[in-house]
PDB file of C-alpha atoms in Angstrom:
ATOM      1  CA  UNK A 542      13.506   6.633  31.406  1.00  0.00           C
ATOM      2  CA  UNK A 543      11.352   5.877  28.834  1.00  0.00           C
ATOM      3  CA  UNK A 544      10.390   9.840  28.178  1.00  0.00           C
ATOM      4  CA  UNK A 545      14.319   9.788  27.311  1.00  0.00           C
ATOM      5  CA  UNK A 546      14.299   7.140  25.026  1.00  0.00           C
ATOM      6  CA  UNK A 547      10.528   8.857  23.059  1.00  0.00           C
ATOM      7  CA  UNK A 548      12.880  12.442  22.975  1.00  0.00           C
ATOM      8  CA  UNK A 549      15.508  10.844  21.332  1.00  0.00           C
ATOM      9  CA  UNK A 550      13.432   8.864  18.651  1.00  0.00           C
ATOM     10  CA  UNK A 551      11.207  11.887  18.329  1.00  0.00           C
ATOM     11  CA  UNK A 552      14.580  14.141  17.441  1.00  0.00           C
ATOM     12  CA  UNK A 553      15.896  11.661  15.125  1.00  0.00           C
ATOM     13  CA  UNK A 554      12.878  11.224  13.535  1.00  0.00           C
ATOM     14  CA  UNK A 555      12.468  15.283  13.461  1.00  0.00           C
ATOM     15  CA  UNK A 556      16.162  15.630  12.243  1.00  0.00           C
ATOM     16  CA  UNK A 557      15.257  13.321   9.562  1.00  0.00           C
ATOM     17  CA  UNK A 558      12.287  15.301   8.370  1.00  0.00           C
ATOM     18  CA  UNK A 559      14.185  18.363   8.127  1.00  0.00           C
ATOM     19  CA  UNK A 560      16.617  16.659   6.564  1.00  0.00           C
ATOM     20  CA  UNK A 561      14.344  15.434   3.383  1.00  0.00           C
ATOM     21  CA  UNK A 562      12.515  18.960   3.428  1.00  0.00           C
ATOM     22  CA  UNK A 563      15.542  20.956   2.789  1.00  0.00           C
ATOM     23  CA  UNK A 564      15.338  20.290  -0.352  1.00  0.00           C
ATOM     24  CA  UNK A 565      11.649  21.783  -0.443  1.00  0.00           C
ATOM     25  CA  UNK A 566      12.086  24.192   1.393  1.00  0.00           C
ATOM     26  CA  UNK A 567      14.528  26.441   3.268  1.00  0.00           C
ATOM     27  CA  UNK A 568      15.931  25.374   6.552  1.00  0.00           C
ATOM     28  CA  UNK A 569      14.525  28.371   8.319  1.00  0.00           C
ATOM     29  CA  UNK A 570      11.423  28.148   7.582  1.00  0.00           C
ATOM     30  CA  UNK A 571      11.690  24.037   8.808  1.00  0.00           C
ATOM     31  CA  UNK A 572      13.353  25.422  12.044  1.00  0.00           C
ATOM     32  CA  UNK A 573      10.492  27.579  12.783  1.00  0.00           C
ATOM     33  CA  UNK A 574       8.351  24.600  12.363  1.00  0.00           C
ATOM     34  CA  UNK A 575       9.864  22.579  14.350  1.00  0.00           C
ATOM     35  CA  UNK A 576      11.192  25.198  17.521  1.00  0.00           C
ATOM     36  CA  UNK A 577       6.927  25.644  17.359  1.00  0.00           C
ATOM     37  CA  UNK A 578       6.144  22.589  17.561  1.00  0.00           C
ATOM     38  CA  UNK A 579       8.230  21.558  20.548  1.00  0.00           C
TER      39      UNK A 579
END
């Protein structure tokens, strides 16, 4: 149960991130990032 509850934070918080980045960067190359690092 409380694996559940870290994936969820942990995809908000990720979902977040991307969302501030896209303005960096392009939201491929954050999608890469992120599909590696899970």
């Amino acid at each position: 149960m409380k694996k559940l509850v870290v994936l969820v934070a942990a995809t908000f918080g990720v979902a977040h991130l991307v969302r501030r980045k896209q303005q960096e960067r392009p939201a491929a190359e954050v999608w890469r990032e992120a599909t590696r690092a899970s």
